[in-house]
CSV table of N, CA and C in Angstrom, one decimal:
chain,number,residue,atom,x,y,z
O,14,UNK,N,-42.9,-53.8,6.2
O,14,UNK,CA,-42.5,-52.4,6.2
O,14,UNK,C,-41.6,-52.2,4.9
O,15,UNK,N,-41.6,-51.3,3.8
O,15,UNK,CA,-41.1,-50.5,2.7
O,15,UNK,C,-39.6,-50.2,3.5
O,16,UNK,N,-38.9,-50.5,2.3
O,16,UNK,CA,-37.5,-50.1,2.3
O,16,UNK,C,-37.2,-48.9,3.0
O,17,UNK,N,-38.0,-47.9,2.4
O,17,UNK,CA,-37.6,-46.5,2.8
O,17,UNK,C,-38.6,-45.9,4.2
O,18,UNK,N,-39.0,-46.6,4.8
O,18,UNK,CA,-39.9,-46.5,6.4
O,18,UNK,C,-39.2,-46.9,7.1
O,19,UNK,N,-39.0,-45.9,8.0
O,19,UNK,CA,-38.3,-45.9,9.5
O,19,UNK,C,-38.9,-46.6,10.2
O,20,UNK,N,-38.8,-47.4,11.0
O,20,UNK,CA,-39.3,-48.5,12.1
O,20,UNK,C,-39.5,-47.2,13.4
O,21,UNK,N,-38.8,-46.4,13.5
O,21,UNK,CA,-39.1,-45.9,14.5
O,21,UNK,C,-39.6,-44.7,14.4
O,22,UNK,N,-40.4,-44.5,13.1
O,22,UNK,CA,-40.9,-43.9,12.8
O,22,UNK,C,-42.4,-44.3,12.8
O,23,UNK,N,-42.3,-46.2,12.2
O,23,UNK,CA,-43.9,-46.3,12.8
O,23,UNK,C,-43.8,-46.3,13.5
O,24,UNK,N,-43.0,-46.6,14.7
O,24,UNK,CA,-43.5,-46.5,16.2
O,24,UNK,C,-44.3,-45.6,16.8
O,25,UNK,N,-43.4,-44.1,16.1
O,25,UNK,CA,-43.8,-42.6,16.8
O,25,UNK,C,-45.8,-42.7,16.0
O,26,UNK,N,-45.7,-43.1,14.8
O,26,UNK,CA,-47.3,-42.8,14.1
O,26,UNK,C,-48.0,-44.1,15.0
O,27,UNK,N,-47.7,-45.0,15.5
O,27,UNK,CA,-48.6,-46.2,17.0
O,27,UNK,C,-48.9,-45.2,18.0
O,28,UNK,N,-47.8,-44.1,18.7
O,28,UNK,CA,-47.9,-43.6,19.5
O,28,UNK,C,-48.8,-42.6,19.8
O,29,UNK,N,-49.3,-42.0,18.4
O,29,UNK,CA,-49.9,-40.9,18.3
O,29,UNK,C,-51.2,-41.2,18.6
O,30,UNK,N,-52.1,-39.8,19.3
O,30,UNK,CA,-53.5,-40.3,19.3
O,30,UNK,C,-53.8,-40.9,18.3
O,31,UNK,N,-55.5,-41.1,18.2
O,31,UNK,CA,-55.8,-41.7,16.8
O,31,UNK,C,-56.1,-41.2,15.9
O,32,UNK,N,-56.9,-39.5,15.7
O,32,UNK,CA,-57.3,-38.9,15.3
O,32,UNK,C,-55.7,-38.6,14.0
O,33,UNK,N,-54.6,-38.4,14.2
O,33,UNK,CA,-53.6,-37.9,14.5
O,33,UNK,C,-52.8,-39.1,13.1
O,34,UNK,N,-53.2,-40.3,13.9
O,34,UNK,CA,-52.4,-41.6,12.8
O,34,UNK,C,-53.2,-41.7,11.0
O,35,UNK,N,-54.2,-41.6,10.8
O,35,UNK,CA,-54.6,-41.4,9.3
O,35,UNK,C,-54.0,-40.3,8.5
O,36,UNK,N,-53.9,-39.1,9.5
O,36,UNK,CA,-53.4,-38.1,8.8
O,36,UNK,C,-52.1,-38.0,8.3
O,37,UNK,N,-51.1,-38.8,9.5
O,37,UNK,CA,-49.5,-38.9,9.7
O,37,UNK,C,-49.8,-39.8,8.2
O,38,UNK,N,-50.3,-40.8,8.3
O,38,UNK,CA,-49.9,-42.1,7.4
O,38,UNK,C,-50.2,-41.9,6.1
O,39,UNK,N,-51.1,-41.0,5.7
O,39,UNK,CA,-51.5,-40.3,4.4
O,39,UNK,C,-50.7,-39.6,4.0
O,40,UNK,N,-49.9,-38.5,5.0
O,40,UNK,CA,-48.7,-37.5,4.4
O,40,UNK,C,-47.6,-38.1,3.6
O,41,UNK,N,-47.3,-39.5,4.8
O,41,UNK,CA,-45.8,-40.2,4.9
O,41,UNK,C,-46.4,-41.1,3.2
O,42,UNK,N,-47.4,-41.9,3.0
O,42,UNK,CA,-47.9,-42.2,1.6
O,42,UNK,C,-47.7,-41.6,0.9
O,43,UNK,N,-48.2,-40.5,0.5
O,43,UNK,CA,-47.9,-39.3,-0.3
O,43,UNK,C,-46.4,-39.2,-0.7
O,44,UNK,N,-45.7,-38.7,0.2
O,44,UNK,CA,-44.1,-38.3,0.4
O,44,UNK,C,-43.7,-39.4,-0.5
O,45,UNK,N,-43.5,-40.8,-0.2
O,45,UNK,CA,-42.9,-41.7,-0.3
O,45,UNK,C,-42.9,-42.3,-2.0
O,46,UNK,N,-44.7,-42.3,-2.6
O,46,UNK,CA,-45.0,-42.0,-3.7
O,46,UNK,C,-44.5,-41.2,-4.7
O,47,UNK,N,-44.1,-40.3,-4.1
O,47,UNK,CA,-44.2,-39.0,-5.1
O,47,UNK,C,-42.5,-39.0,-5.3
O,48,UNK,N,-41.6,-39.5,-4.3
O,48,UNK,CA,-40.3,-39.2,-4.0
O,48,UNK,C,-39.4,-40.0,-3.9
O,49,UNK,N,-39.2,-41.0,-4.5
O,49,UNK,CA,-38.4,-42.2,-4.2
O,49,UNK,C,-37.0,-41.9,-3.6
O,50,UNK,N,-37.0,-42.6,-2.4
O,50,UNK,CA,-35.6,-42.5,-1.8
O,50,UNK,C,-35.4,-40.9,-0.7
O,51,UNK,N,-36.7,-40.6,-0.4
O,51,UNK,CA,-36.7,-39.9,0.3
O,51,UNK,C,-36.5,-40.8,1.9
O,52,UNK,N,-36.2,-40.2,2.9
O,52,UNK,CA,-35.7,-41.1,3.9
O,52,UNK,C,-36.4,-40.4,5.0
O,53,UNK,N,-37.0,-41.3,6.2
O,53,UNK,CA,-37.4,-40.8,7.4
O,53,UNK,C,-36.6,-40.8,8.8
O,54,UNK,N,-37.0,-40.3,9.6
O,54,UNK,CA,-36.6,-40.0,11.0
O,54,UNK,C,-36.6,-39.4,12.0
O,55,UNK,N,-35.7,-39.7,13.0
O,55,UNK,CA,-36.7,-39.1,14.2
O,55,UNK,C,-35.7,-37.7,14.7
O,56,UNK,N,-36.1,-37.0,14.6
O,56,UNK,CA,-35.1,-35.5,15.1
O,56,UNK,C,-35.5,-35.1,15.8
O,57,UNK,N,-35.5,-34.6,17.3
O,57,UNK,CA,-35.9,-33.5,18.2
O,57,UNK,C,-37.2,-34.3,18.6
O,58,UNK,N,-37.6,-35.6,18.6
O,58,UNK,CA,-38.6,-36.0,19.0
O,58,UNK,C,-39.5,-36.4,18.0
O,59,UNK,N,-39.4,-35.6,16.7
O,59,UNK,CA,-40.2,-35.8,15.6
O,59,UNK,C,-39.7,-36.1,14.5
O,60,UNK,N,-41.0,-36.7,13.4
O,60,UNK,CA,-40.7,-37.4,12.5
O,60,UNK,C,-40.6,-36.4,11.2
O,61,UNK,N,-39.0,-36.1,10.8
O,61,UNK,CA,-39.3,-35.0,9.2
O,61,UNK,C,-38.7,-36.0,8.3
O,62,UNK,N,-38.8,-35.6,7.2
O,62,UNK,CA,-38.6,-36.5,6.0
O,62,UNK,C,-37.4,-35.6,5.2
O,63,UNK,N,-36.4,-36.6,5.0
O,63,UNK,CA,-35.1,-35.9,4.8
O,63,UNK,C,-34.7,-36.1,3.4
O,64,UNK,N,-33.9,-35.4,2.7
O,64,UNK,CA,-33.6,-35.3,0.9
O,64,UNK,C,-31.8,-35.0,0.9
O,65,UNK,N,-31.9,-36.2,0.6
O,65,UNK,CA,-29.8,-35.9,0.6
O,65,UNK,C,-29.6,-35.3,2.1
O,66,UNK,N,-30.4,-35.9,3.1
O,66,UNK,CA,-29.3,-35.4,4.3
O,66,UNK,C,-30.1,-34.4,4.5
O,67,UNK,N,-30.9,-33.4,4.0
O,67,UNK,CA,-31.6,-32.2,4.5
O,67,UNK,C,-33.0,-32.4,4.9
O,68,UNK,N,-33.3,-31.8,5.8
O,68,UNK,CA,-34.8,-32.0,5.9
O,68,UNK,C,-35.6,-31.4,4.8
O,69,UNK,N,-36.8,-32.3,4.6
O,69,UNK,CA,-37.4,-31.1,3.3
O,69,UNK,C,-38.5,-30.7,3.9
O,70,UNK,N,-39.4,-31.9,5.0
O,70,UNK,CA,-40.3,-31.2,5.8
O,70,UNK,C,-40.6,-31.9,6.9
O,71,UNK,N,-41.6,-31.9,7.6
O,71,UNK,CA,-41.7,-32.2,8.9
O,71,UNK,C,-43.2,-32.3,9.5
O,72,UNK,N,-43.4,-33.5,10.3
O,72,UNK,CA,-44.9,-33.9,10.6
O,72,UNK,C,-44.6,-33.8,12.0
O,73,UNK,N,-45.8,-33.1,12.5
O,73,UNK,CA,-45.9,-33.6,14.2
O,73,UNK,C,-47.4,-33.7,14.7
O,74,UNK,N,-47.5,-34.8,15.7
O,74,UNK,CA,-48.7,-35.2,16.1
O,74,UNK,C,-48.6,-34.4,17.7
O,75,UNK,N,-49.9,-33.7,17.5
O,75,UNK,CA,-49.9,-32.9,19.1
O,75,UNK,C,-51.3,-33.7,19.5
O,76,UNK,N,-51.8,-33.5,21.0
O,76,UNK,CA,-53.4,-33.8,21.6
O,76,UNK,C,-54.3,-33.5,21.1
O,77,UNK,N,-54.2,-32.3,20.0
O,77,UNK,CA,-55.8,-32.0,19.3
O,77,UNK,C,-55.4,-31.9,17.9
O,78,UNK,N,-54.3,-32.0,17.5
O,78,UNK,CA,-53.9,-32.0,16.3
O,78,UNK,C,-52.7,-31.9,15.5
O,79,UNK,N,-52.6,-32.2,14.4
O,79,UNK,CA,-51.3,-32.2,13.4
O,79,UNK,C,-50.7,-31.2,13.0
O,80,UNK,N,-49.4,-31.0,12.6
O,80,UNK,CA,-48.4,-29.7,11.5
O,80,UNK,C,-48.0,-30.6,10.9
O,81,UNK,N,-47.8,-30.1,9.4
O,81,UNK,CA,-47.2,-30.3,8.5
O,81,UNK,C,-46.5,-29.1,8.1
O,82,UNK,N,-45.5,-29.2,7.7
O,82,UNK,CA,-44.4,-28.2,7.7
O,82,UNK,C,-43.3,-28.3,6.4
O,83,UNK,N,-43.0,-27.8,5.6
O,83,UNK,CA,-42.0,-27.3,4.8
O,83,UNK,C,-41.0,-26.6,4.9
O,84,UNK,N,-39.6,-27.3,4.8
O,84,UNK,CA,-38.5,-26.5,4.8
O,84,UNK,C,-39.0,-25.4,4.0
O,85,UNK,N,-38.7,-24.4,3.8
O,85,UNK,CA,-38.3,-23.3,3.2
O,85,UNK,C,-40.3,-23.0,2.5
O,86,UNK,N,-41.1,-23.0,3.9
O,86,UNK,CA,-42.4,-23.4,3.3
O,86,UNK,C,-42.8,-22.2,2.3
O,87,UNK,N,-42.8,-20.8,2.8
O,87,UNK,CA,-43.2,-20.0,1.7
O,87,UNK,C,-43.2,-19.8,0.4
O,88,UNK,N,-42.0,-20.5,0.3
O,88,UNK,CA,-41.9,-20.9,-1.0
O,88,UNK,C,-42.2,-21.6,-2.0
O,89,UNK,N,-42.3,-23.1,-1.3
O,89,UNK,CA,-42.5,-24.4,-1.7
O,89,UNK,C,-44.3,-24.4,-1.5
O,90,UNK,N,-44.8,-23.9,-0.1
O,90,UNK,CA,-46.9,-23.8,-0.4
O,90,UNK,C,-47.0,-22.9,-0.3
O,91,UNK,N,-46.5,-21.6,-0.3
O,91,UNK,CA,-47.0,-20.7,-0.7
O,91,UNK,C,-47.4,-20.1,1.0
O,92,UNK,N,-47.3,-18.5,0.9
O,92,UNK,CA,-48.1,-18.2,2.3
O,92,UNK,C,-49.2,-17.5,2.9
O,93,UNK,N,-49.7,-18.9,3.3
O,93,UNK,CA,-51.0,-19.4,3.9
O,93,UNK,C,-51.1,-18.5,5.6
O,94,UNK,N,-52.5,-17.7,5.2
O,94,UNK,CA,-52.8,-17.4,6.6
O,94,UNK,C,-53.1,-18.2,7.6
O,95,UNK,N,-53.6,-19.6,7.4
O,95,UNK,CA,-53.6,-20.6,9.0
O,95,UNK,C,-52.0,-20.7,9.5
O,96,UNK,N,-51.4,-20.6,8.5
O,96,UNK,CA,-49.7,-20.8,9.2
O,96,UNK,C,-49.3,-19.8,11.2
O,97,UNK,N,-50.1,-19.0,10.7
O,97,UNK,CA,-49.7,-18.5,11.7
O,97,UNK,C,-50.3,-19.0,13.5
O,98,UNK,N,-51.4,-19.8,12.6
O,98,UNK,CA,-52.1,-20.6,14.0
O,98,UNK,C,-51.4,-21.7,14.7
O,99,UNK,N,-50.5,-21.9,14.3
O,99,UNK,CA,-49.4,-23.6,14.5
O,99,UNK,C,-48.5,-23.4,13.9
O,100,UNK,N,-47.9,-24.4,14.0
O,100,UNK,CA,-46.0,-24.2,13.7
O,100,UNK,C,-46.7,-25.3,12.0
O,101,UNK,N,-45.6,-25.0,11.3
O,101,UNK,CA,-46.1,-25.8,10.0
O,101,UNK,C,-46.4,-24.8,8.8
O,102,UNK,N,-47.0,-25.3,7.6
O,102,UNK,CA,-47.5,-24.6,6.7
O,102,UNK,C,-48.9,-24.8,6.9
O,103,UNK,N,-49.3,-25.0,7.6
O,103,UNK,CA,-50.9,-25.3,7.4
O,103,UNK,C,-51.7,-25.3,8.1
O,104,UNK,N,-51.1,-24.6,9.2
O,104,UNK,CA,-51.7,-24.3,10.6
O,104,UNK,C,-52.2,-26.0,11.2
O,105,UNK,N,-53.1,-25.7,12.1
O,105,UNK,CA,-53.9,-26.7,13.0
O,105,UNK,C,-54.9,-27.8,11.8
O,106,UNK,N,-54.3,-29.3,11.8
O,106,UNK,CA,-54.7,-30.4,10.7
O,106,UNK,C,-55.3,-31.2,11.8
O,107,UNK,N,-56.9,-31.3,11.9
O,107,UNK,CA,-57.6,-32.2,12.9
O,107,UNK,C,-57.9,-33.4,12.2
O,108,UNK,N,-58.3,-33.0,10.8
O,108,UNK,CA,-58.8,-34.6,10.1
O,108,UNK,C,-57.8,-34.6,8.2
O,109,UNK,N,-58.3,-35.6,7.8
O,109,UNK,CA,-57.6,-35.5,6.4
O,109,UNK,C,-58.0,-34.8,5.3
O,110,UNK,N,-59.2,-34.4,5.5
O,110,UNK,CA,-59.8,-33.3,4.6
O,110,UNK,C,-58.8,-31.5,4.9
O,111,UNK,N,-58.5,-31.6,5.9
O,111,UNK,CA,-57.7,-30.3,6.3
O,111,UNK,C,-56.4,-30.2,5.5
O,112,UNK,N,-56.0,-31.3,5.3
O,112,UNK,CA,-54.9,-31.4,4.2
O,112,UNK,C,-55.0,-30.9,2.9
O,113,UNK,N,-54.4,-30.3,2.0
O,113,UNK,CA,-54.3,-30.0,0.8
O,113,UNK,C,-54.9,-31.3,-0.2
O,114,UNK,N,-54.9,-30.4,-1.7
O,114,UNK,CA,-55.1,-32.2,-2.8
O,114,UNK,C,-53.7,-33.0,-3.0
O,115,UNK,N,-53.8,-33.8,-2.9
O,115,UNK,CA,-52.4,-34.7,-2.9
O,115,UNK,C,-52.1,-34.6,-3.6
O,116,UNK,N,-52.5,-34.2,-5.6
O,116,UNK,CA,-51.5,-33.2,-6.6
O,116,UNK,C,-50.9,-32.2,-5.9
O,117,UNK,N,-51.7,-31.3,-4.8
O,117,UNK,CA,-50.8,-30.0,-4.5
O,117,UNK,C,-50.2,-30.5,-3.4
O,118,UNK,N,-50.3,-31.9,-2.3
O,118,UNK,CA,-48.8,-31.9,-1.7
O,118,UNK,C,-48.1,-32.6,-2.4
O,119,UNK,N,-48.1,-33.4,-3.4
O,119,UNK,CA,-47.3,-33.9,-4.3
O,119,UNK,C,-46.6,-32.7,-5.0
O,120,UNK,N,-46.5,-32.0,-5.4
O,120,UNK,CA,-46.2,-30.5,-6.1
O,120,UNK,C,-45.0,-30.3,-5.2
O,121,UNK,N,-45.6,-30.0,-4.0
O,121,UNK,CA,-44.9,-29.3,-2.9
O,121,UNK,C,-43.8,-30.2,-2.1
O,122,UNK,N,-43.9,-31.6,-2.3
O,122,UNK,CA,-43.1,-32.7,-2.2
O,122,UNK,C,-41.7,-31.9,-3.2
O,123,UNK,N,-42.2,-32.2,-4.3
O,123,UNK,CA,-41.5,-32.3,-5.5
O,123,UNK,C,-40.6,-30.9,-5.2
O,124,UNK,N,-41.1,-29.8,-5.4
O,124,UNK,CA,-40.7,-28.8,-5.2
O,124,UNK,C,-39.4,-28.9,-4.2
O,125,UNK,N,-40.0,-29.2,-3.0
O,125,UNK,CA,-38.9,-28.8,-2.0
O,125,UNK,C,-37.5,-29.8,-2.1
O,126,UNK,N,-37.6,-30.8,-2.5
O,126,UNK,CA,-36.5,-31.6,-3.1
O,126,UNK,C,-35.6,-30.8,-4.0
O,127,UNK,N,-36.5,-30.3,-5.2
O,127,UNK,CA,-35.8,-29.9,-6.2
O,127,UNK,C,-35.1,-28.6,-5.6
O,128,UNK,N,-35.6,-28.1,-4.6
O,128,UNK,CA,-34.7,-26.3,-4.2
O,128,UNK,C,-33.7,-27.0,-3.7
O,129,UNK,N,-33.6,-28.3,-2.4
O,129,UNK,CA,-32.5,-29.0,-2.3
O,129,UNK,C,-31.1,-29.3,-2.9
O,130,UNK,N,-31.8,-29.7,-4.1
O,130,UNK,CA,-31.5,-30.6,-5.4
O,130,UNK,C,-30.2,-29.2,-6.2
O,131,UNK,N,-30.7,-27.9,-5.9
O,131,UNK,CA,-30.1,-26.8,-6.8
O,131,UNK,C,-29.6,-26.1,-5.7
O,132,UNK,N,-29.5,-26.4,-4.5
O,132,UNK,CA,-28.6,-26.0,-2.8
O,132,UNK,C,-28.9,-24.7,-3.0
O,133,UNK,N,-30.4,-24.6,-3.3
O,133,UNK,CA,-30.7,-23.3,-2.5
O,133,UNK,C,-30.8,-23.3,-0.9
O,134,UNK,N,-30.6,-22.0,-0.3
O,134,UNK,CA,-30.3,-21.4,0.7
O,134,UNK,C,-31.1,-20.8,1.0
O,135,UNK,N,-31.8,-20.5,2.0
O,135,UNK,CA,-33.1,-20.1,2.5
O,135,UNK,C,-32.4,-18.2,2.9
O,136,UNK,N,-33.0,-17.3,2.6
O,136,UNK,CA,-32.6,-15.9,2.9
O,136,UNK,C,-31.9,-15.7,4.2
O,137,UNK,N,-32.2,-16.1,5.2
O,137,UNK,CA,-32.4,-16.4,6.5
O,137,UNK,C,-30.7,-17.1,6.8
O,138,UNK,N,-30.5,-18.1,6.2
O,138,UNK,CA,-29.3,-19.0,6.3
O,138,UNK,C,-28.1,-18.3,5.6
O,139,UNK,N,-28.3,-17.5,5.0
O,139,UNK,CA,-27.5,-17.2,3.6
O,139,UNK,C,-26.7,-15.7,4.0
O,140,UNK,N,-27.3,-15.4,5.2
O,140,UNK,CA,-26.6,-14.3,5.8
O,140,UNK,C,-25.8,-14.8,7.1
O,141,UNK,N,-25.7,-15.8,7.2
O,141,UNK,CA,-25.0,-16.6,8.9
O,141,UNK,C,-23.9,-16.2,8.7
O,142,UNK,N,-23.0,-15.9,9.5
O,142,UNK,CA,-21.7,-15.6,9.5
O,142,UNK,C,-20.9,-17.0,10.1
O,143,UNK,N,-19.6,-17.4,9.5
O,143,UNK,CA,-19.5,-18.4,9.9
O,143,UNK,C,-18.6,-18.0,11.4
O,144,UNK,N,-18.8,-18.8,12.0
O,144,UNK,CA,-18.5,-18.3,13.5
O,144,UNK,C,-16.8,-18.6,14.1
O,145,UNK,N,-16.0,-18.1,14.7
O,145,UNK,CA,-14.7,-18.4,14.9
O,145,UNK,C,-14.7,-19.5,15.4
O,146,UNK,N,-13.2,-20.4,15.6
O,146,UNK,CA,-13.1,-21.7,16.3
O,146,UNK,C,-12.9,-21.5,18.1
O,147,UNK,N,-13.4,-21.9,18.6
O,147,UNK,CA,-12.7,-22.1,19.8
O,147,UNK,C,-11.8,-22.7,20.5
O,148,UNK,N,-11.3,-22.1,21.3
O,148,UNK,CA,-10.0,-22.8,21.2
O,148,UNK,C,-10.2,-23.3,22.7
O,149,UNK,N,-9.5,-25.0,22.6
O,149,UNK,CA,-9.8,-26.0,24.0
O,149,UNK,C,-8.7,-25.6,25.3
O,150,UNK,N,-9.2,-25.1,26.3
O,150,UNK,CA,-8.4,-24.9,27.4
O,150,UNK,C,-7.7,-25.0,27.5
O,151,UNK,N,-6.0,-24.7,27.8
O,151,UNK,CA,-5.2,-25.4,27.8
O,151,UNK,C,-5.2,-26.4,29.2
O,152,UNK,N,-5.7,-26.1,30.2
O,152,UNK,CA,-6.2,-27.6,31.6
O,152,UNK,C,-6.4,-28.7,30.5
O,153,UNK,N,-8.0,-28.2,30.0
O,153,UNK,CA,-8.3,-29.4,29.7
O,153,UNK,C,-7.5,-30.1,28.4
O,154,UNK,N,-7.1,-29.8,27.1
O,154,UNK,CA,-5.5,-29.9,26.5
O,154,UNK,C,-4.6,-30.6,26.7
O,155,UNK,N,-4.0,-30.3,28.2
O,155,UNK,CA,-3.2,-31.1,29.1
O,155,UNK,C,-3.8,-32.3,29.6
O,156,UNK,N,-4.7,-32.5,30.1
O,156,UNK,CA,-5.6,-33.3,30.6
O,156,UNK,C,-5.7,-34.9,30.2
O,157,UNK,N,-6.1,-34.1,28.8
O,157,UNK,CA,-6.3,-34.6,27.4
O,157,UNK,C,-5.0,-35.5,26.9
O,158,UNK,N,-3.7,-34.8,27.1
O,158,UNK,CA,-2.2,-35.3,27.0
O,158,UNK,C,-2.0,-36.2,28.1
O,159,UNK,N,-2.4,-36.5,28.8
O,159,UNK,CA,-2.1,-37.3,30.3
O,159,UNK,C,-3.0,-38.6,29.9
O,160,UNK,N,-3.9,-38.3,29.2
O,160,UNK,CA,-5.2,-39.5,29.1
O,160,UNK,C,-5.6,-39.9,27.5
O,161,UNK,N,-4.6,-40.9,27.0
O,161,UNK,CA,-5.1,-41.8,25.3
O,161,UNK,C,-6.8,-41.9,25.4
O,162,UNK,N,-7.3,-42.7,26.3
O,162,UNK,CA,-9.0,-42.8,26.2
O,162,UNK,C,-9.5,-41.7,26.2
O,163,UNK,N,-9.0,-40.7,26.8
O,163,UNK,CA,-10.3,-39.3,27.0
O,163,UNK,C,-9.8,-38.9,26.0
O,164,UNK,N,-8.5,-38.5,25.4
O,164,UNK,CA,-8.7,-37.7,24.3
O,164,UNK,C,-9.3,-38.7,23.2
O,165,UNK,N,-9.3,-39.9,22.7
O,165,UNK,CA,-10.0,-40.3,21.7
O,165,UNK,C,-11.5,-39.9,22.0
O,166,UNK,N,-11.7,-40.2,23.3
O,166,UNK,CA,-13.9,-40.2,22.9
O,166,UNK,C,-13.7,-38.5,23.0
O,167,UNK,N,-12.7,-37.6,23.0
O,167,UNK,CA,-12.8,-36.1,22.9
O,167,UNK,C,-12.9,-35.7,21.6
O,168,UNK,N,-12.3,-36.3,21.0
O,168,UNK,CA,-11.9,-36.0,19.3
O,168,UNK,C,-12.9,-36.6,18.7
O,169,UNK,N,-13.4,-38.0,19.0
O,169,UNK,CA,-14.2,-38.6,18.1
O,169,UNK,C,-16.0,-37.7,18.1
O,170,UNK,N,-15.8,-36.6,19.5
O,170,UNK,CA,-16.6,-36.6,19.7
O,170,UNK,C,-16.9,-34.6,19.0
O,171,UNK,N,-16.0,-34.2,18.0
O,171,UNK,CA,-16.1,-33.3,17.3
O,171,UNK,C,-16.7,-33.4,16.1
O,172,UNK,N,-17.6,-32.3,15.8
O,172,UNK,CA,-18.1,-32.5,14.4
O,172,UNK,C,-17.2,-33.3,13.3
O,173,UNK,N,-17.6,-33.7,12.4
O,173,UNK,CA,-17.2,-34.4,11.5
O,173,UNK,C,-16.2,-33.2,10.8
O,174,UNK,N,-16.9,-32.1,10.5
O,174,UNK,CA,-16.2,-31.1,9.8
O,174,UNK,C,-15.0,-30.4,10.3
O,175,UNK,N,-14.8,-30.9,11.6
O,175,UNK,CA,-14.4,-30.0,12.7
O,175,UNK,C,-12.6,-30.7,12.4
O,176,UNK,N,-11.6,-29.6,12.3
O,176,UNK,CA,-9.7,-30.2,12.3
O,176,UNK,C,-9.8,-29.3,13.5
O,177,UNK,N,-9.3,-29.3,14.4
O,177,UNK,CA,-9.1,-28.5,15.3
O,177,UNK,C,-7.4,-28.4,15.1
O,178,UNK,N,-6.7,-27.8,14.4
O,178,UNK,CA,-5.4,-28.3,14.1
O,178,UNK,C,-4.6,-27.5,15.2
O,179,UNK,N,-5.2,-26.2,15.8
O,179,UNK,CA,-4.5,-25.1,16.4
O,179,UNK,C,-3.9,-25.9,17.8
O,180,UNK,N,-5.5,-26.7,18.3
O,180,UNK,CA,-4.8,-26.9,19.6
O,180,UNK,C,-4.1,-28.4,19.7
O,181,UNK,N,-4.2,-28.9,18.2
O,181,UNK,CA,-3.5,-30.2,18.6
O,181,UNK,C,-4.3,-31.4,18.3
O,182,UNK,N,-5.6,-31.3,18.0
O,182,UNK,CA,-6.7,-31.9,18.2
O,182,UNK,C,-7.5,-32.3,16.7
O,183,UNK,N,-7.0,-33.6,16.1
O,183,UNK,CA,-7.9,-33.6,14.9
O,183,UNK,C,-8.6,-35.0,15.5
O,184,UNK,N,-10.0,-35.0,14.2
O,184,UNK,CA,-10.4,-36.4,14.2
O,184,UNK,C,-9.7,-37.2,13.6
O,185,UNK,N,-10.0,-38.7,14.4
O,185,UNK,CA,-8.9,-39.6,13.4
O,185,UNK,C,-9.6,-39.9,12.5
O,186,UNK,N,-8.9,-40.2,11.6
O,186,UNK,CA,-9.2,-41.0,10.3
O,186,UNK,C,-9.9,-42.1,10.3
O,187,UNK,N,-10.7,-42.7,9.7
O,187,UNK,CA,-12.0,-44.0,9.4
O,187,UNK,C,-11.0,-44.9,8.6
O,188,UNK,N,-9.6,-45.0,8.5
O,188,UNK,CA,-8.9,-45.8,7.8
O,188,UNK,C,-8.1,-46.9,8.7
């Protein structure tokens, strides 16, 4: 197994029908080729292929067939009328001919890195409002003050990004 291949990533391409595994294993070849240091894994069940921590795109094996999928796909392949038949850029993928020329998913590899790469923001993302903090009950707060072990796995268990400084509540430190 290649440095940059998820183990449990071949698992999920073992798993898949068979129709399903040539196509998986061609994309993930391609990707890997074209991308050095691109990384795999398993999210939500499926296997997308991640660039600095972001997804750039995403494969899934269904009963009659494959998606391949691009973050920010419009942009990156362009938009394709099968899209709208399946989740993906490419609608419904039964064999490896249904796939693009591997210059143009090599292109579109490269591409979506590089929008990464310059932290573009998809239209969509770029309007999110960032949302207010919530603030932790004071019961549970107190709770929290009565019990060292609950509040650690409470705290450890806030986003990374997350100080909660209002109610008392940060993560500890990795030092």
């Amino acid at each position: 197994m290649e440095r940059d291949h998820a183990p449990e990533v071949g698992a999920y391409l073992v798993d898949c029908a068979s129709f399903a595994q040539p196509i998986l294993a061609h994309i993930r070849k391609v990707v890997h080729v074209v991308q050095r240091g691109i990384e795999e894994a398993i999210r939500w069940l499926l296997p997308p292929s991640l660039w600095k921590n972001k997804i750039a795109l995403g494969t899934a094996a269904f009963k009659v067939h494959v998606a391949l999928g691009f973050w920010n796909g419009e942009i990156v392949a362009g938009a394709i009328d099968v899209e709208r038949e399946a989740i993906g850029s490419f609608g419904k993928l039964t064999a490896l001919a249904d796939l693009p020329p591997d210059e143009e998913l090599a292109a579109m590899v490269r591409n979506v890195c590089d929008l990464i790469d310059h932290g573009f923001v998809a239209r969509h993302m770029s309007k999110r409002h960032k949302r207010p903090e919530l603030p932790t009950p004071p019961a549970l707060r107190a709770a929290l003050d009565t019990n060292l072990k609950a509040k650690l796995n409470w705290t450890a268990s806030l986003p990374r990004c997350v100080v909660n400084t209002a109610n008392g509540l940060e993560r500890p430190s990795a030092t």
